[in-house]
N, CA, C and O of each residue as an XYZ file, in Angstrom:
544
protein
N     129.690     98.000    101.548
C     131.145     98.056    101.392
C     131.796     98.995    102.390
O     132.885     98.690    102.876
N     131.207    100.071    102.702
C     131.884    101.045    103.572
C     131.901    100.488    105.017
O     132.793    100.845    105.787
N     130.970     99.650    105.390
C     131.008     99.062    106.731
C     132.232     98.209    106.888
O     132.879     98.234    107.935
N     132.566     97.440    105.851
C     133.777     96.587    105.950
C     134.972     97.443    105.983
O     135.881     97.205    106.778
N     135.020     98.507    105.092
C     136.149     99.401    105.177
C     136.311    100.119    106.505
O     137.419    100.275    107.018
N     135.161    100.560    107.058
C     135.228    101.266    108.346
C     135.696    100.412    109.517
O     136.224    100.921    110.506
N     135.481     99.032    109.376
C     135.912     98.157    110.442
C     137.467     97.956    110.273
O     138.149     97.737    111.274
N     137.989     98.022    109.124
C     139.432     97.821    108.834
C     140.255     99.141    109.045
O     141.293     99.152    109.707
N     139.740    100.224    108.454
C     140.378    101.529    108.525
C     139.857    102.292    109.797
O     138.656    102.504    109.957
N     140.798    102.685    110.675
C     140.255    103.211    112.010
C     140.025    104.723    111.839
O     139.430    105.311    112.742
N     140.460    105.423    110.721
C     140.242    106.866    110.567
C     139.997    107.121    109.111
O     140.561    106.450    108.246
N     139.131    108.116    108.828
C     138.861    108.515    107.460
C     138.428    110.009    107.400
O     137.854    110.551    108.344
N     138.719    110.608    106.299
C     138.341    111.987    106.090
C     138.071    112.177    104.556
O     138.756    111.587    103.721
N     137.096    112.984    104.235
C     136.613    113.225    102.871
C     136.781    114.759    102.575
O     136.280    115.603    103.318
N     137.477    115.066    101.508
C     137.632    116.468    101.080
C     137.463    116.534     99.635
O     138.174    115.809     98.939
N     136.587    117.333     99.079
C     136.304    117.542     97.705
C     136.209    116.183     96.863
O     136.742    116.022     95.765
N     135.493    115.287     97.508
C     135.242    113.988     96.882
C     136.301    112.969     97.023
O     136.151    111.844     96.546
N     137.377    113.323     97.667
C     138.533    112.354     97.889
C     138.415    111.910     99.388
O     138.449    112.713    100.321
N     138.277    110.606     99.525
C     138.320    109.922    100.878
C     139.618    109.328    101.116
O     140.118    108.557    100.297
N     140.214    109.665    102.247
C     141.533    109.058    102.694
C     141.214    108.268    103.952
O     140.706    108.786    104.947
N     141.540    106.986    103.853
C     141.347    106.135    105.023
C     142.699    105.559    105.523
O     143.626    105.338    104.744
N     142.770    105.332    106.818
C     144.121    105.009    107.412
C     143.819    103.844    108.364
O     142.817    103.804    109.077
N     144.797    102.872    108.314
C     144.868    101.710    109.329
C     146.293    101.664    109.807
O     147.164    101.228    109.054
N     146.592    102.110    111.076
C     147.955    101.969    111.621
C     148.103    100.617    112.215
O     147.146     99.948    112.602
N     149.345    100.246    112.270
C     149.674     98.820    112.825
C     151.029     98.971    113.536
O     152.014     99.374    112.917
N     151.077     98.633    114.886
C     152.317     98.591    115.593
C     153.178     97.384    115.138
O     152.685     96.257    115.080
N     154.444     97.628    114.822
C     155.369     96.533    114.389
C     156.349     96.255    115.494
O     157.391     96.896    115.636
N     155.948     95.226    116.300
C     156.824     94.761    117.394
C     158.217     94.307    116.938
O     159.256     94.618    117.521
N     158.136     93.531    115.825
C     159.443     93.041    115.332
C     160.442     94.042    114.830
O     161.626     93.726    114.715
N     159.981     95.294    114.514
C     160.890     96.339    114.106
C     161.096     97.349    115.199
O     161.859     98.300    115.033
N     160.458     97.167    116.263
C     160.594     98.104    117.408
C     161.659     97.649    118.405
O     161.895     96.451    118.563
N     162.306     98.614    119.082
C     163.414     98.339    120.069
C     163.087     99.216    121.215
O     163.768    100.231    121.357
N     162.124     98.955    122.062
C     161.779     99.978    123.174
C     162.963    100.214    124.124
O     163.134    101.304    124.671
N     163.766     99.174    124.301
C     164.959     99.370    125.201
C     165.868    100.390    124.602
O     166.570    101.051    125.367
N     165.930    100.595    123.279
C     166.786    101.574    122.556
C     165.941    102.870    122.355
O     166.468    103.830    121.793
N     164.710    102.933    122.772
C     163.877    104.104    122.556
C     163.375    104.253    121.096
O     163.294    105.349    120.541
N     163.050    103.096    120.523
C     162.542    103.143    119.134
C     161.302    102.271    119.051
O     161.332    101.087    119.388
N     160.251    102.854    118.614
C     158.955    102.139    118.289
C     158.602    102.421    116.863
O     158.842    103.523    116.370
N     158.026    101.431    116.173
C     157.760    101.534    114.792
C     156.395    101.066    114.440
O     155.940    100.037    114.940
N     155.722    101.796    113.587
C     154.373    101.544    113.049
C     154.447    101.417    111.551
O     155.297    102.050    110.924
N     153.622    100.655    110.982
C     153.268    100.782    109.502
C     151.801    101.391    109.491
O     151.054    101.314    110.466
N     151.487    101.959    108.380
C     150.143    102.463    108.232
C     149.728    102.193    106.674
O     150.427    102.488    105.705
N     148.481    101.587    106.639
C     147.950    101.344    105.325
C     146.999    102.572    104.968
O     146.122    102.942    105.748
N     147.212    103.124    103.846
C     146.413    104.269    103.424
C     145.622    103.824    102.155
O     146.186    103.192    101.262
N     144.357    104.152    102.096
C     143.480    103.988    100.923
C     142.982    105.398    100.557
O     142.384    106.106    101.368
N     143.267    105.777     99.262
C     142.787    107.032     98.745
C     141.675    106.706     97.683
O     141.934    105.982     96.721
N     140.478    107.235     97.870
C     139.438    106.868     97.014
C     138.833    108.215     96.348
O     138.583    109.215     97.022
N     138.639    108.134     95.027
C     138.164    109.256     94.297
C     136.617    109.087     94.053
O     136.192    108.397     93.127
N     135.812    109.745     94.921
C     134.335    109.704     94.786
C     133.844    110.891     94.004
O     132.634    111.093     93.901
N     134.749    111.698     93.439
C     134.397    112.827     92.657
C     133.991    112.468     91.207
O     133.917    111.291     90.855
N     133.751    113.419     90.436
C     133.335    113.113     88.979
C     134.405    113.513     87.942
O     134.134    113.619     86.746
N     135.650    113.734     88.461
C     136.737    113.999     87.442
C     137.997    113.313     87.935
O     138.144    113.041     89.126
N     138.909    113.035     87.005
C     140.228    112.444     87.400
C     141.066    113.442     88.259
O     141.008    114.656     88.063
N     141.779    112.922     89.134
C     142.779    113.706     89.956
C     144.074    112.997     90.076
O     144.116    111.767     90.090
N     145.137    113.742     90.161
C     146.390    113.065     90.368
C     147.090    113.618     91.674
O     147.149    114.826     91.901
N     147.578    112.727     92.459
C     148.197    113.127     93.754
C     149.636    113.651     93.390
O     150.429    112.975     92.733
N     149.894    114.848     93.848
C     151.202    115.439     93.514
C     152.205    115.355     94.704
O     153.359    114.957     94.542
N     151.700    115.757     95.926
C     152.588    115.945     97.027
C     151.913    115.479     98.334
O     150.696    115.299     98.376
N     152.693    115.291     99.368
C     152.196    114.961    100.663
C     152.817    115.844    101.727
O     153.966    116.260    101.574
N     152.118    116.135    102.770
C     152.579    116.851    103.959
C     152.118    116.051    105.182
O     150.924    115.822    105.372
N     153.060    115.641    105.987
C     152.731    114.914    107.226
C     153.081    115.851    108.455
O     154.070    116.584    108.469
N     152.215    115.751    109.425
C     152.633    116.329    110.718
C     152.654    115.144    111.680
O     151.622    114.514    111.915
N     153.771    114.856    112.210
C     154.029    113.699    113.097
C     154.361    114.234    114.531
O     155.340    114.949    114.746
N     153.489    113.844    115.483
C     153.674    114.299    116.841
C     153.988    113.120    117.735
O     153.215    112.162    117.743
N     155.082    113.130    118.493
C     155.405    112.046    119.365
C     154.750    112.291    120.718
O     154.049    113.279    120.938
N     155.023    111.306    121.647
C     154.378    111.386    122.976
C     154.891    112.481    123.913
O     154.381    112.678    125.015
N     155.896    113.168    123.442
C     156.466    114.337    124.251
C     155.985    115.686    123.621
O     156.416    116.775    124.002
N     155.045    115.528    122.615
C     154.519    116.683    121.860
C     155.521    117.306    120.979
O     155.344    118.457    120.581
N     156.581    116.611    120.642
C     157.571    117.103    119.652
C     156.976    116.876    118.268
O     156.525    115.769    117.975
N     156.963    117.863    117.437
C     156.367    117.852    116.065
C     157.378    117.726    114.995
O     158.380    118.440    115.040
N     157.203    116.886    114.044
C     158.037    116.772    112.837
C     157.181    116.926    111.586
O     156.188    116.217    111.423
N     157.542    117.802    110.746
C     156.838    117.937    109.453
C     157.650    117.252    108.315
O     158.858    117.439    108.171
N     156.909    116.458    107.528
C     157.581    115.771    106.428
C     156.845    116.058    105.171
O     155.653    115.771    105.057
N     157.570    116.651    104.175
C     156.977    116.994    102.905
C     157.653    116.224    101.778
O     158.847    115.937    101.864
N     156.942    115.895    100.760
C     157.560    115.186     99.582
C     156.667    115.012     98.469
O     155.469    115.276     98.570
N     157.222    114.556     97.357
C     156.436    114.290     96.123
C     155.751    112.981     96.265
O     156.358    112.009     96.714
N     154.478    112.920     95.891
C     153.800    111.606     95.788
C     153.765    110.841     97.061
O     154.009    111.391     98.135
N     153.458    109.555     96.958
C     153.511    108.615     97.985
C     154.275    107.362     97.668
O     154.001    106.777     96.620
N     155.222    106.881     98.478
C     156.146    105.821     98.206
C     156.519    105.766     96.800
O     156.388    104.727     96.153
N     157.015    106.928     96.260
C     157.563    106.967     94.977
C     156.574    107.045     93.787
O     156.982    106.980     92.627
N     155.326    107.179     94.086
C     154.246    107.208     93.054
C     153.409    108.497     93.145
O     153.192    109.056     94.221
N     152.959    108.930     91.983
C     152.048    110.000     91.889
C     150.769    109.499     91.250
O     150.525    109.827     90.089
N     149.906    108.698     91.956
C     148.858    108.030     91.253
C     147.781    108.959     90.650
O     147.447    110.011     91.197
N     147.268    108.516     89.511
C     146.143    109.217     88.809
C     144.930    108.402     89.170
O     144.896    107.196     88.925
N     143.909    109.055     89.762
C     142.677    108.323     90.151
C     141.577    108.876     89.378
O     141.221    110.048     89.499
N     140.988    107.973     88.514
C     139.806    108.309     87.744
C     138.605    108.197     88.767
O     138.752    107.591     89.828
N     137.479    108.767     88.435
C     136.227    108.616     89.257
C     136.024    107.133     89.588
O     136.136    106.251     88.736
N     135.718    106.905     90.879
C     135.446    105.545     91.310
C     136.694    104.642     91.632
O     136.554    103.539     92.161
N     137.877    105.141     91.300
C     139.047    104.375     91.564
C     139.664    104.717     92.896
O     139.428    105.776     93.477
N     140.476    103.763     93.363
C     141.268    103.967     94.646
C     142.692    103.543     94.479
O     143.073    102.771     93.599
N     143.445    104.095     95.377
C     144.897    103.718     95.473
C     145.264    103.333     96.859
O     144.944    104.054     97.804
N     145.949    102.183     97.028
C     146.335    101.709     98.372
C     147.882    101.728     98.428
O     148.550    101.424     97.440
N     148.424    102.084     99.582
C     149.838    101.913     99.743
C     150.051    101.732    101.349
O     149.216    102.044    102.198
N     151.324    101.171    101.595
C     151.667    101.028    103.015
C     153.037    101.751    103.189
O     153.957    101.671    102.375
N     153.061    102.429    104.289
C     154.458    103.088    104.650
C     154.707    102.876    106.129
O     154.038    102.077    106.784
N     155.671    103.600    106.635
C     156.010    103.316    108.075
C     156.511    104.604    108.753
O     156.908    105.577    108.110
N     156.466    104.543    110.100
C     156.922    105.656    110.911
C     157.570    105.204    112.131
O     156.959    104.449    112.888
N     158.802    105.611    112.403
C     159.503    105.354    113.667
C     159.214    106.566    114.664
O     159.076    107.723    114.268
N     159.145    106.218    115.864
C     159.023    107.298    116.949
C     160.002    107.002    118.040
O     160.406    105.857    118.241
N     160.385    108.044    118.749
C     161.196    107.773    119.928
C     160.444    107.758    121.196
O     161.034    107.901    122.267
N     159.055    107.576    121.120
C     158.242    107.486    122.269
C     157.156    106.348    121.889
O     156.897    106.132    120.705
N     156.548    105.646    122.904
C     155.668    104.535    122.544
C     154.293    105.041    122.116
O     153.384    104.223    121.974
N     154.091    106.325    121.905
C     152.822    106.767    121.416
C     153.003    108.071    120.637
O     154.016    108.757    120.771
N     152.041    108.382    119.856
C     152.159    109.635    119.061
C     150.906    109.690    118.143
O     149.935    108.959    118.340
N     150.974    110.554    117.173
C     149.898    110.721    116.240
C     150.409    111.299    114.941
O     151.440    111.971    114.913
N     149.681    111.033    113.851
C     150.041    111.584    112.541
C     148.787    112.082    111.905
O     147.693    111.567    112.134
N     148.975    113.140    111.067
C     147.894    113.688    110.235
C     148.642    114.467    109.116
O     149.854    114.669    109.177
N     147.855    114.895    108.088
C     148.442    115.726    107.098
C     147.488    115.953    105.934
O     146.267    115.918    106.085
N     148.086    116.187    104.763
C     147.349    116.601    103.571
C     148.055    116.086    102.342
O     149.285    116.044    102.299
N     147.280    115.687    101.327
C     147.805    115.414     99.997
C     147.338    116.552     99.106
O     146.216    117.046     99.211
N     148.283    116.959     98.193
C     147.882    117.966     97.111
C     147.625    117.222     95.907
O     148.456    116.425     95.471
N     146.466    117.449     95.316
C     145.997    116.879     94.060
C     145.815    117.947     92.997
O     145.564    119.112     93.306
N     145.947    117.530     91.713
C     145.716    118.381     90.557
C     144.611    117.830     89.740
O     144.540    116.631     89.471
N     143.742    118.717     89.345
C     142.620    118.259     88.427
C     143.063    118.437     86.988
O     144.122    119.012     86.737
N     142.255    117.943     86.018
C     142.572    118.020     84.629
C     142.672    119.443     84.214
O     143.488    119.710     83.332
N     141.932    120.419     84.743
C     142.092    121.815     84.361
C     143.273    122.578     84.936
O     143.460    123.771     84.700
N     144.089    121.810     85.728
C     145.343    122.417     86.186
C     145.182    122.963     87.581
O     146.175    123.295     88.228
N     143.932    123.069     88.075
C     143.798    123.512     89.508
C     144.072    122.530     90.468
O     143.844    121.344     90.234
N     144.611    122.978     91.682
C     144.974    122.092     92.725
C     144.207    122.270     93.965
O     143.670    123.352     94.200
N     144.117    121.245     94.800
C     143.410    121.327     96.011
C     144.095    120.326     97.084
O     144.833    119.401     96.744
N     143.791    120.601     98.291
C     144.377    119.799     99.390
C     143.299    118.893     99.952
O     142.184    119.339    100.226
N     143.652    117.531    100.136
C     142.701    116.657    100.782
C     143.280    116.260    102.075
O     144.476    115.978    102.137
N     142.536    116.218    103.089
C     143.031    115.903    104.522
C     143.276    114.482    104.633
O     142.562    113.618    104.124
N     144.359    114.270    105.347
C     144.703    112.925    105.865
C     144.254    112.938    107.264
O     144.759    113.766    108.022
N     143.342    112.098    107.707
C     142.768    112.216    109.118
C     143.837    111.934    110.126
O     144.802    111.208    109.891
N     143.601    112.585    111.332
C     144.551    112.317    112.436
C     144.376    110.887    112.903
O     143.241    110.430    113.041
N     145.410    110.196    113.141
C     145.310    108.806    113.714
C     146.365    108.636    114.735
O     147.439    109.232    114.649
N     146.062    107.810    115.724
C     146.996    107.584    116.862
C     147.880    106.422    116.603
O     147.489    105.443    115.968
N     149.140    106.540    117.123
C     150.075    105.488    117.028
C     150.349    105.118    118.547
O     150.908    105.895    119.321
N     149.906    103.872    118.889
C     149.952    103.467    120.274
C     150.556    102.075    120.305
O     150.053    101.128    119.700
N     151.682    101.994    121.053
C     152.291    100.738    121.258
C     151.539     99.908    122.288
O     150.990    100.502    123.216
N     151.470     98.621    122.202
C     150.842     97.893    123.323
C     151.572     98.000    124.591
O     152.790     98.177    124.565
N     150.910     97.906    125.739
C     151.478     98.139    127.064
C     152.710     97.234    127.234
O     153.679     97.633    127.880
N     152.682     96.058    126.680
C     153.831     95.112    126.913
C     155.089     95.547    126.165
O     156.158     95.006    126.446
N     155.019     96.538    125.186
C     156.189     96.962    124.512
C     156.863     98.093    125.164
O     157.928     98.517    124.715
N     156.296     98.608    126.208
C     156.880     99.845    126.848
C     158.022     99.485    127.829
O     158.613    100.374    128.441
């Protein structure tokens, strides 16, 4: 199964039994290069390979554009949800990111809480946002 996932998701990281996989996708139909706007969607899969339930509380993103300008985005949950993941379960969602350059990268962390009330950070792997050459 992981070979299939690895071929779809281009980046992954595992922290404390939580694997975060990412598959970015350039959205030509939502991008307007002539107006300096490029847009990507990204599919995230969060997998609990640990032996206890965990709940995702918050997210922190570090978004870097092609000019090395950094934007930090923090918030509760993901796309309005704070999923509870029992051992062996996964949660998938899709979100998006506009940039003012045809390339950039994203990375970050999710904060999870365990049943005992302790929290930990799980890494979101760095992934590149690259528009096709024809979109520039």
